[in-house]
Tab-separated table of C-alpha atoms and ligand atoms in Angstrom:
chain	number	residue	atom	x	y	z
A	1	MET	CA	41.901	-4.145	3.544
A	2	SER	CA	41.616	-0.533	2.560
A	3	SER	CA	39.963	1.635	5.214
A	4	GLU	CA	38.244	3.816	2.656
A	5	ILE	CA	34.443	3.460	2.896
A	6	PRO	CA	32.953	3.238	-0.682
A	7	PRO	CA	29.923	5.371	-1.336
A	8	TYR	CA	26.450	3.944	-0.463
A	9	GLU	CA	25.524	3.448	-4.155
A	10	GLU	CA	28.534	1.159	-4.554
A	11	ARG	CA	28.074	-0.795	-1.285
A	12	ILE	CA	24.375	-1.379	-1.844
A	13	LYS	CA	24.754	-2.829	-5.376
A	14	TRP	CA	25.080	-6.452	-4.469
A	15	PHE	CA	22.107	-6.167	-2.097
A	16	HIS	CA	19.834	-4.867	-4.834
A	17	GLN	CA	20.935	-7.684	-7.174
A	18	ALA	CA	20.368	-10.258	-4.462
A	19	ARG	CA	16.666	-9.769	-3.566
A	20	PHE	CA	16.666	-13.057	-1.620
A	21	GLY	CA	18.505	-14.144	1.431
A	22	ILE	CA	18.159	-16.743	4.165
A	23	ILE	CA	18.491	-16.071	7.846
A	24	VAL	CA	19.221	-18.878	10.327
A	25	HIS	CA	18.087	-18.854	13.920
A	26	TRP	CA	19.967	-21.592	15.747
A	27	GLY	CA	21.357	-21.893	19.246
A	28	LEU	CA	20.776	-23.365	22.645
A	29	TYR	CA	17.037	-22.528	22.387
A	30	SER	CA	16.819	-25.110	19.536
A	31	ILE	CA	17.137	-27.876	22.145
A	32	PRO	CA	13.888	-27.262	24.044
A	33	GLY	CA	12.333	-26.407	20.628
A	34	ARG	CA	9.928	-23.783	21.964
A	35	GLY	CA	11.379	-20.872	20.064
A	36	GLU	CA	14.239	-18.442	20.659
A	37	TRP	CA	12.437	-16.527	23.299
A	38	VAL	CA	11.940	-19.565	25.566
A	39	MET	CA	14.420	-18.271	28.237
A	40	LYS	CA	12.433	-15.086	28.748
A	41	ASN	CA	8.925	-16.215	27.968
A	42	GLU	CA	9.229	-19.156	30.523
A	43	ARG	CA	11.299	-17.110	32.946
A	44	ILE	CA	14.097	-19.513	33.074
A	45	PRO	CA	16.863	-18.392	35.436
A	46	ALA	CA	20.109	-17.814	33.659
A	47	ASP	CA	22.071	-20.501	35.547
A	48	GLU	CA	19.393	-23.127	34.744
A	49	TYR	CA	19.284	-22.044	31.092
A	50	ALA	CA	23.102	-22.263	30.921
A	51	GLN	CA	22.827	-26.091	31.527
A	52	LEU	CA	21.641	-26.416	27.930
A	53	ALA	CA	25.205	-25.664	26.856
A	54	LYS	CA	26.293	-29.032	28.308
A	55	LYS	CA	23.819	-30.755	25.915
A	56	PHE	CA	24.683	-28.622	22.861
A	57	ASN	CA	26.896	-30.814	20.780
A	58	PRO	CA	25.367	-30.885	17.299
A	59	LYS	CA	27.234	-33.719	15.549
A	60	LYS	CA	25.237	-33.302	12.303
A	61	PHE	CA	25.905	-29.609	11.961
A	62	ASP	CA	27.323	-29.110	8.534
A	63	ALA	CA	27.684	-25.480	7.390
A	64	ASP	CA	28.242	-26.561	3.757
A	65	GLU	CA	24.822	-28.234	3.780
A	66	TRP	CA	23.135	-25.029	5.006
A	67	ALA	CA	25.049	-22.922	2.444
A	68	GLU	CA	24.332	-25.389	-0.397
A	69	LEU	CA	20.582	-25.377	0.554
A	70	ALA	CA	20.468	-21.591	0.582
A	71	LYS	CA	22.174	-21.572	-2.892
A	72	GLU	CA	19.818	-24.215	-4.230
A	73	ALA	CA	16.968	-21.982	-2.994
A	74	GLY	CA	18.286	-19.249	-5.148
A	75	ALA	CA	19.302	-17.041	-2.211
A	76	LYS	CA	22.308	-14.721	-2.699
A	77	TYR	CA	23.180	-14.119	0.937
A	78	MET	CA	22.811	-15.628	4.407
A	79	VAL	CA	22.557	-14.202	7.900
A	80	PHE	CA	23.395	-16.270	10.976
A	81	THR	CA	22.586	-15.725	14.718
A	82	THR	CA	26.052	-15.494	16.185
A	83	ARG	CA	24.555	-14.611	19.446
A	84	HIS	CA	20.827	-14.185	20.272
A	85	HIS	CA	19.189	-12.553	23.341
A	86	ASP	CA	20.155	-15.511	25.487
A	87	GLY	CA	23.802	-14.403	25.338
A	88	PHE	CA	25.169	-17.763	24.059
A	89	CYS	CA	27.938	-17.181	21.479
A	90	LEU	CA	28.261	-19.569	18.606
A	91	TYR	CA	31.934	-18.488	18.328
A	92	ASP	CA	34.939	-17.955	20.381
A	93	SER	CA	34.845	-14.890	22.577
A	94	LYS	CA	37.492	-13.693	25.005
A	95	VAL	CA	34.943	-11.718	27.071
A	96	SER	CA	32.565	-14.596	27.672
A	97	ASP	CA	32.740	-18.255	28.790
A	98	PHE	CA	29.142	-18.782	27.617
A	99	THR	CA	30.183	-19.873	24.099
A	100	SER	CA	30.080	-23.039	21.981
A	101	VAL	CA	33.920	-23.161	21.988
A	102	LYS	CA	34.158	-23.301	25.764
A	103	THR	CA	31.308	-25.732	26.306
A	104	ALA	CA	30.267	-29.283	25.094
A	105	ALA	CA	30.582	-28.654	21.337
A	106	LYS	CA	34.023	-27.111	21.461
A	107	ARG	CA	33.367	-25.663	17.973
A	108	ASP	CA	33.380	-22.301	16.453
A	109	PHE	CA	30.198	-22.474	14.371
A	110	VAL	CA	30.605	-18.914	13.116
A	111	ALA	CA	33.936	-19.769	11.592
A	112	GLU	CA	32.461	-22.912	9.993
A	113	TYR	CA	29.494	-20.938	8.670
A	114	VAL	CA	31.490	-18.077	7.236
A	115	LYS	CA	33.808	-20.422	5.436
A	116	ALA	CA	31.035	-22.507	3.961
A	117	VAL	CA	28.931	-19.454	2.895
A	118	ARG	CA	31.817	-17.827	1.153
A	119	LYS	CA	32.658	-21.200	-0.533
A	120	ALA	CA	29.187	-21.346	-1.915
A	121	GLY	CA	29.620	-17.911	-3.402
A	122	LEU	CA	27.027	-16.203	-1.202
A	123	LYS	CA	27.430	-12.936	0.774
A	124	VAL	CA	28.144	-13.385	4.398
A	125	GLY	CA	25.798	-11.821	7.001
A	126	LEU	CA	26.095	-12.087	10.807
A	127	TYR	CA	23.224	-11.485	13.142
A	128	TYR	CA	24.115	-10.123	16.569
A	129	SER	CA	21.742	-9.218	19.497
A	130	LEU	CA	23.009	-6.229	21.490
A	131	LEU	CA	20.897	-7.072	24.526
A	132	ASP	CA	21.696	-10.110	26.703
A	133	TRP	CA	19.038	-11.420	29.137
A	134	ARG	CA	21.641	-12.709	31.552
A	135	PHE	CA	22.467	-9.137	32.630
A	136	PRO	CA	19.992	-7.963	35.349
A	137	GLY	CA	20.841	-4.415	34.261
A	138	PHE	CA	19.018	-4.978	30.963
A	139	PHE	CA	15.723	-5.276	32.940
A	140	ASP	CA	16.504	-2.678	35.537
A	141	LEU	CA	18.807	0.037	34.196
A	142	LYS	CA	18.204	2.531	36.946
A	143	SER	CA	19.031	0.410	39.960
A	144	LYS	CA	21.647	-1.826	38.253
A	145	PRO	CA	23.639	0.636	36.115
A	146	ASP	CA	26.920	-1.378	36.484
A	147	SER	CA	25.492	-4.473	35.040
A	148	ALA	CA	23.983	-2.393	32.133
A	149	LYS	CA	27.405	-0.828	31.575
A	150	ALA	CA	28.987	-4.407	31.520
A	151	MET	CA	26.485	-5.501	28.942
A	152	VAL	CA	27.337	-2.597	26.689
A	153	ALA	CA	31.070	-3.297	27.150
A	154	GLN	CA	30.466	-6.972	26.169
A	155	ALA	CA	28.540	-6.030	23.057
A	156	GLN	CA	31.307	-3.626	21.916
A	157	ALA	CA	34.124	-6.182	22.508
A	158	GLN	CA	32.084	-9.056	20.886
A	159	ILE	CA	31.264	-7.021	17.803
A	160	GLU	CA	34.903	-6.155	17.414
A	161	GLU	CA	35.689	-9.841	17.583
A	162	LEU	CA	33.199	-10.725	15.008
A	163	MET	CA	34.509	-7.992	12.683
A	164	THR	CA	38.215	-9.012	13.242
A	165	HIS	CA	38.423	-12.781	13.272
A	166	TYR	CA	36.349	-13.970	10.234
A	167	GLY	CA	37.674	-12.198	7.306
A	168	LYS	CA	35.406	-10.119	5.077
A	169	ILE	CA	31.848	-9.738	6.421
A	170	ASP	CA	29.312	-8.365	3.862
A	171	TYR	CA	26.348	-7.637	6.162
A	172	PHE	CA	25.995	-6.874	9.831
A	173	TRP	CA	22.461	-7.593	11.089
A	174	TYR	CA	21.867	-5.990	14.407
A	175	ASP	CA	18.990	-6.880	16.684
A	176	GLY	CA	17.870	-6.449	20.219
A	177	SER	CA	18.698	-2.766	20.811
A	178	TRP	CA	15.685	-2.021	22.773
A	179	ILE	CA	15.964	-1.389	26.595
A	180	PRO	CA	13.064	-1.420	28.930
A	181	GLY	CA	12.346	2.129	30.175
A	182	LEU	CA	14.308	3.835	27.349
A	183	GLN	CA	12.702	5.714	24.468
A	184	LYS	CA	13.753	5.030	20.840
A	185	ASP	CA	15.815	8.099	20.680
A	186	GLU	CA	17.752	7.182	23.780
A	187	ILE	CA	18.889	3.807	22.500
A	188	ALA	CA	21.784	4.914	20.302
A	189	GLU	CA	23.320	6.825	23.196
A	190	PHE	CA	22.909	3.835	25.581
A	191	TRP	CA	24.763	1.501	23.308
A	192	GLU	CA	27.191	4.176	21.984
A	193	THR	CA	25.983	3.025	18.543
A	194	LYS	CA	27.817	5.710	16.653
A	195	GLY	CA	31.202	4.621	18.095
A	196	ILE	CA	30.543	0.886	17.502
A	197	ASN	CA	29.447	1.408	13.898
A	198	ALA	CA	32.373	3.575	13.153
A	199	MET	CA	34.532	0.710	14.493
A	200	VAL	CA	32.658	-1.861	12.360
A	201	ARG	CA	33.116	0.303	9.264
A	202	LYS	CA	36.797	0.809	9.939
A	203	LEU	CA	37.341	-2.947	10.176
A	204	GLN	CA	34.921	-3.733	7.286
A	205	PRO	CA	34.712	-0.731	4.937
A	206	HIS	CA	32.447	-2.462	2.423
A	207	ILE	CA	29.926	-3.738	4.945
A	208	LEU	CA	26.233	-3.025	4.987
A	209	ILE	CA	24.697	-2.464	8.426
A	210	ASN	CA	20.972	-2.840	9.133
A	211	ASN	CA	18.840	-0.351	11.075
A	212	ARG	CA	18.432	-2.200	14.288
A	213	SER	CA	21.120	-0.648	16.363
A	214	GLY	CA	19.261	2.587	17.119
A	215	SER	CA	20.575	4.216	13.956
A	216	PRO	CA	19.263	4.000	10.353
A	217	GLU	CA	22.606	3.012	8.770
A	218	ASP	CA	22.312	1.212	5.426
A	219	ILE	CA	19.336	-1.109	5.352
A	220	ASP	CA	15.793	-1.006	6.713
A	221	SER	CA	15.106	-4.447	7.972
A	222	TYR	CA	11.757	-5.164	9.442
A	223	THR	CA	9.085	-7.906	9.864
A	224	PRO	CA	5.827	-6.895	8.272
A	225	ALA	CA	2.764	-7.142	10.434
A	226	SER	CA	0.615	-7.502	7.360
A	227	LYS	CA	1.494	-5.573	4.300
A	228	ILE	CA	4.980	-4.950	2.960
A	229	ASN	CA	5.948	-1.344	2.924
A	230	GLU	CA	8.209	-0.176	0.177
A	231	LYS	CA	11.012	2.358	1.021
A	232	GLU	CA	12.176	5.351	-1.018
A	233	PRO	CA	14.038	4.433	-4.331
A	234	GLY	CA	17.654	3.669	-3.813
A	235	ARG	CA	17.376	2.702	-0.244
A	236	GLY	CA	18.088	-0.871	0.675
A	237	TRP	CA	15.249	-2.629	2.480
A	238	GLU	CA	14.442	-6.084	3.461
A	239	THR	CA	11.379	-7.898	4.872
A	240	SER	CA	12.343	-10.804	7.103
A	241	MET	CA	10.012	-13.653	8.105
A	242	PRO	CA	10.009	-17.180	9.337
A	243	ILE	CA	8.806	-19.918	6.934
A	244	GLY	CA	6.580	-21.105	9.830
A	245	ASP	CA	4.241	-18.725	11.722
A	246	ARG	CA	5.037	-15.980	14.213
A	247	GLY	CA	5.406	-18.429	17.021
A	248	GLY	CA	9.169	-18.385	16.722
A	249	TRP	CA	12.227	-18.026	14.509
A	250	GLY	CA	14.211	-20.652	16.302
A	251	TYR	CA	13.199	-24.346	16.067
A	252	LEU	CA	9.629	-25.146	17.175
A	253	HIS	CA	9.040	-28.812	17.819
A	254	ASN	CA	5.463	-28.858	16.386
A	255	ASN	CA	5.019	-26.155	13.801
A	256	PRO	CA	2.204	-27.153	11.606
A	257	ASN	CA	1.466	-23.608	10.353
A	258	MET	CA	4.084	-23.375	7.560
A	259	LYS	CA	3.636	-20.964	4.715
A	260	SER	CA	2.988	-22.506	1.419
A	261	VAL	CA	5.496	-22.340	-1.460
A	262	THR	CA	3.059	-20.102	-3.313
A	263	GLN	CA	2.807	-17.655	-0.357
A	264	LEU	CA	6.626	-17.589	0.033
A	265	ILE	CA	7.130	-16.862	-3.698
A	266	GLN	CA	4.501	-14.112	-3.584
A	267	HIS	CA	6.238	-12.566	-0.649
A	268	LEU	CA	9.496	-12.565	-2.623
A	269	VAL	CA	7.757	-11.087	-5.641
A	270	GLU	CA	6.152	-8.349	-3.533
A	271	ALA	CA	9.532	-7.350	-2.059
A	272	ALA	CA	11.149	-7.390	-5.530
A	273	ALA	CA	8.337	-5.292	-6.895
A	274	GLY	CA	9.200	-2.549	-4.385
A	275	GLU	CA	12.962	-2.927	-4.997
A	276	GLY	CA	13.321	-4.640	-1.701
A	277	ASN	CA	14.612	-8.081	-0.439
A	278	CYS	CA	13.064	-10.989	1.169
A	279	LEU	CA	14.943	-12.582	4.023
A	280	LEU	CA	13.473	-15.908	4.801
A	281	ASN	CA	14.172	-17.628	8.085
A	282	ILE	CA	14.893	-21.317	8.905
A	283	GLY	CA	15.230	-22.643	12.354
A	284	PRO	CA	17.401	-25.796	12.173
A	285	LYS	CA	17.066	-28.642	14.650
A	286	PRO	CA	19.255	-28.831	17.729
A	287	ASP	CA	21.522	-31.430	15.867
A	288	GLY	CA	22.066	-28.871	13.098
A	289	THR	CA	19.918	-30.431	10.419
A	290	VAL	CA	17.242	-28.478	8.600
A	291	ARG	CA	13.629	-29.866	8.949
A	292	LYS	CA	12.112	-31.404	5.871
A	293	GLU	CA	9.263	-28.881	5.590
A	294	GLU	CA	11.799	-26.104	5.255
A	295	VAL	CA	14.128	-27.951	2.860
A	296	ASP	CA	11.211	-28.860	0.619
A	297	ARG	CA	10.053	-25.252	0.426
A	298	LEU	CA	13.442	-23.850	-0.234
A	299	ARG	CA	13.992	-26.264	-3.009
A	300	ALA	CA	10.727	-25.435	-4.577
A	301	ILE	CA	11.497	-21.717	-4.440
A	302	GLY	CA	14.844	-22.492	-6.054
A	303	LYS	CA	13.144	-24.423	-8.785
A	304	TRP	CA	10.785	-21.437	-9.449
A	305	LEU	CA	13.667	-18.976	-9.398
A	306	SER	CA	15.795	-21.042	-11.809
A	307	ALA	CA	12.927	-20.596	-14.306
A	308	ASN	CA	11.831	-17.042	-13.328
A	309	GLY	CA	14.804	-15.453	-11.616
A	310	GLU	CA	15.358	-12.983	-14.433
A	311	SER	CA	12.338	-11.029	-13.097
A	312	ILE	CA	13.574	-10.925	-9.488
A	313	TYR	CA	17.301	-10.511	-9.269
A	314	GLY	CA	18.196	-6.852	-9.690
A	315	SER	CA	14.500	-5.971	-10.215
A	316	GLU	CA	13.381	-2.379	-10.629
A	317	ARG	CA	9.999	-0.950	-9.927
A	318	SER	CA	7.597	-0.809	-12.818
A	319	PRO	CA	4.874	1.822	-13.097
A	320	PHE	CA	2.190	-0.609	-14.059
A	321	ASP	CA	0.639	-1.677	-10.884
A	322	ARG	CA	-1.936	-4.426	-10.927
A	323	LYS	CA	-2.310	-5.599	-7.333
A	324	MET	CA	-5.511	-7.569	-8.071
A	325	LEU	CA	-3.640	-9.379	-10.756
A	326	GLY	CA	-0.286	-9.797	-9.152
A	327	ARG	CA	2.923	-7.589	-9.033
A	328	THR	CA	5.182	-6.220	-11.817
A	329	THR	CA	8.903	-5.618	-11.861
A	330	ALA	CA	11.003	-3.976	-14.577
A	331	LYS	CA	14.423	-3.927	-15.996
A	332	GLY	CA	15.158	-1.229	-18.576
A	333	ASN	CA	12.749	-1.637	-21.412
A	334	ILE	CA	11.320	-4.910	-20.039
A	335	VAL	CA	8.378	-5.458	-17.733
A	336	TYR	CA	7.664	-8.594	-15.849
A	337	ALA	CA	4.083	-9.331	-14.844
A	338	HIS	CA	3.827	-11.773	-12.009
A	339	VAL	CA	0.373	-13.164	-12.278
A	340	PHE	CA	-0.951	-14.309	-8.882
A	341	HIS	CA	-4.517	-14.798	-10.079
A	342	TRP	CA	-4.539	-16.265	-13.556
A	343	PRO	CA	-7.811	-15.221	-15.392
A	344	LYS	CA	-9.904	-18.190	-16.597
A	345	GLN	CA	-10.047	-17.034	-20.255
A	346	GLY	CA	-6.287	-17.151	-20.633
A	347	GLU	CA	-6.458	-13.451	-21.587
A	348	ILE	CA	-4.843	-10.675	-19.673
A	349	THR	CA	-5.591	-7.007	-19.847
A	350	PHE	CA	-3.073	-4.324	-19.047
A	351	PRO	CA	-4.135	-0.730	-18.835
A	352	SER	CA	-2.063	2.370	-18.991
A	353	ILE	CA	0.933	1.005	-20.953
A	354	MET	CA	1.868	3.954	-23.178
A	355	ASN	CA	4.657	2.102	-24.869
A	356	LYS	CA	4.355	-0.288	-27.744
A	357	VAL	CA	4.572	-3.841	-26.391
A	358	LYS	CA	6.892	-5.629	-28.829
A	359	SER	CA	6.489	-9.100	-27.409
A	360	ALA	CA	4.863	-10.936	-24.454
A	361	THR	CA	6.216	-14.262	-23.402
A	362	VAL	CA	5.590	-16.664	-20.615
A	363	LEU	CA	8.970	-16.638	-19.014
A	364	SER	CA	9.108	-20.241	-17.898
A	365	THR	CA	7.822	-21.861	-21.099
A	366	GLY	CA	8.743	-19.444	-23.860
A	367	GLN	CA	5.031	-19.346	-25.091
A	368	GLN	CA	4.262	-16.150	-26.947
A	369	ALA	CA	1.014	-14.230	-26.365
A	370	ARG	CA	-0.824	-12.472	-29.201
A	371	ILE	CA	-0.857	-8.713	-28.453
A	372	GLU	CA	-3.773	-6.541	-29.259
A	373	THR	CA	-4.428	-2.993	-28.312
A	374	GLY	CA	-7.896	-1.565	-27.627
A	375	SER	CA	-9.729	1.656	-26.683
A	376	SER	CA	-8.960	3.353	-23.409
A	377	CYS	CA	-5.218	2.537	-23.677
A	378	ARG	CA	-5.694	-1.184	-23.062
A	379	THR	CA	-3.140	-3.887	-24.080
A	380	PHE	CA	-4.639	-7.356	-24.447
A	381	LEU	CA	-2.491	-10.501	-24.160
A	382	LYS	CA	-4.333	-13.312	-25.847
A	383	ASP	CA	-3.990	-16.948	-26.773
A	384	LEU	CA	-2.460	-17.750	-23.403
A	385	PRO	CA	-3.239	-21.131	-21.761
A	386	LYS	CA	-6.378	-21.246	-19.672
A	387	ILE	CA	-4.562	-23.110	-16.922
A	388	PRO	CA	-1.700	-21.132	-15.402
A	389	PRO	CA	1.539	-22.457	-16.799
A	390	ASP	CA	3.175	-22.196	-13.351
A	391	PRO	CA	1.312	-23.632	-10.336
A	392	HIS	CA	2.617	-20.842	-8.041
A	393	VAL	CA	3.235	-17.639	-9.964
A	394	THR	CA	3.439	-17.357	-13.759
A	395	VAL	CA	5.642	-14.512	-15.074
A	396	ILE	CA	4.950	-12.848	-18.376
A	397	LYS	CA	7.881	-10.999	-19.924
A	398	MET	CA	6.893	-7.980	-21.885
A	399	VAL	CA	9.470	-6.194	-24.116
A	400	LEU	CA	8.584	-2.620	-24.656
A	401	ASP	CA	9.863	-0.070	-27.176
A	402	GLY	CA	11.373	2.131	-24.452
A	403	LYS	CA	11.384	2.774	-20.738
A	404	PRO	CA	8.004	1.802	-19.230
A	405	GLU	CA	5.685	4.696	-19.301
A	406	ALA	CA	2.256	4.675	-17.679
A	407	GLY	CA	-0.495	7.118	-18.447
A	408	CYS	CA	-4.022	7.536	-19.962
A	409	TRP	CA	-6.055	7.521	-16.801
A	410	TRP	CA	-9.517	5.989	-17.238
A	411	PRO	CA	-12.109	7.196	-18.287
A	412	SER	CA	-10.163	9.433	-20.681
A	413	THR	CA	-10.015	7.760	-24.075
A	414	PRO	CA	-7.575	9.459	-26.506
B	501	JFZ	C1	13.578	-9.848	16.882
B	501	JFZ	C2	13.922	-10.995	17.909
B	501	JFZ	O1	13.420	-10.671	19.102
B	501	JFZ	C3	13.442	-12.280	17.356
B	501	JFZ	O2	13.644	-13.325	18.274
B	501	JFZ	C4	14.001	-12.681	16.012
B	501	JFZ	O3	15.430	-12.771	16.112
B	501	JFZ	C5	13.686	-11.544	14.995
B	501	JFZ	C6	14.393	-11.670	13.663
B	501	JFZ	O4	14.101	-10.259	15.594
B	501	JFZ	O5	12.230	-9.679	16.788
B	501	JFZ	C7	11.781	-8.552	16.094
B	501	JFZ	C8	12.366	-7.406	16.337
B	501	JFZ	C9	11.896	-6.286	15.611
B	501	JFZ	C10	10.756	-6.438	14.722
B	501	JFZ	C11	10.184	-7.724	14.593
B	501	JFZ	C12	10.704	-8.831	15.269
B	501	JFZ	N1	10.243	-5.351	14.042
B	501	JFZ	O6	10.712	-4.242	14.185
B	501	JFZ	O7	9.321	-5.529	13.178
């Protein structure tokens, strides 16, 4: 591997093409099925929690199945929890005995995952939590500085292992950099983030790194509280969310509040409209299989993407914003209108398009709309079906005579 770090514009290319990824939360916490924060939320002592490792022997774990499912969903990359806040490694670590290799399973799940994801032709992402709840120093930095130091040393060593033992890694997804009692601007110094990331980039020059290590790095990765926030053009950003509700990313035994396929597709469209990515989470069962509710949704998204992916992968921003109607993306001279709320007349009005619209076609069916222009710079698409052609989100592809140009602010009527 060459040690030259390619420029940002080069490294970020695949990420902007991808638009859709799958993150997997899976580990010891999948056994109790009360979410990945169960250890802390229920104040389970570390030695008691560690007993779960004796039971963790997922015979049905099949990394190829995960990777094939992600591919079927139309995702272009995956991210996997190599180690969450509980400290349990799903891979072989020289600096810890609390791993899936040294306990009941005796397997390196990260190795299996990386191999399968690569085989499926997807980009490989690794999630790693810096913090580890087993270290008392995490909770009490001041009076237990040695424990805190040991936690930092562990993170540095384990990240080096992850970056050394599994071949090319495309995306490093940090999490858990916060420390009780430390301010945001003290985090990077505590973890020695600069040094770790320099090491990561030396070992993996092409890698993308997210912004959760106390340093902005390559990608803004966040979970929206309500609305999705776009970042400045060029910058890679990603909105991550579970398919279920906010109750947890790891397996939840009863999780009736799953997002609908339509909701999930709309999230993806919204991210794509802002030139960002949607990273959707699944929380497989303790035996390694993915629950039916998640499988069904991923397959439905994949079906939608196979008909409409042209408007999503590699999407650019379009200047014609119609939030009441849906969201638009663009690609060169083409604009894609994603209609969330199909009008009952089967007629759609677009204001402000200064270009000539050469054609307007329902992407999934090929049906052409009749195009009319009216006063006040309106473009009317007519003769469309009264019932939305796609039950989730219908995409209309408009070919313009040049780069999309918005203008003519109402009520001015040239
Ligand atoms: C973190 C974890 O604590 C959680 O268990 C899960 O792994 C998730 C993906 O990441 O939770 C966060 C951390 C940061 C934000 C949201 C959830 N954030 O900045 O919006």
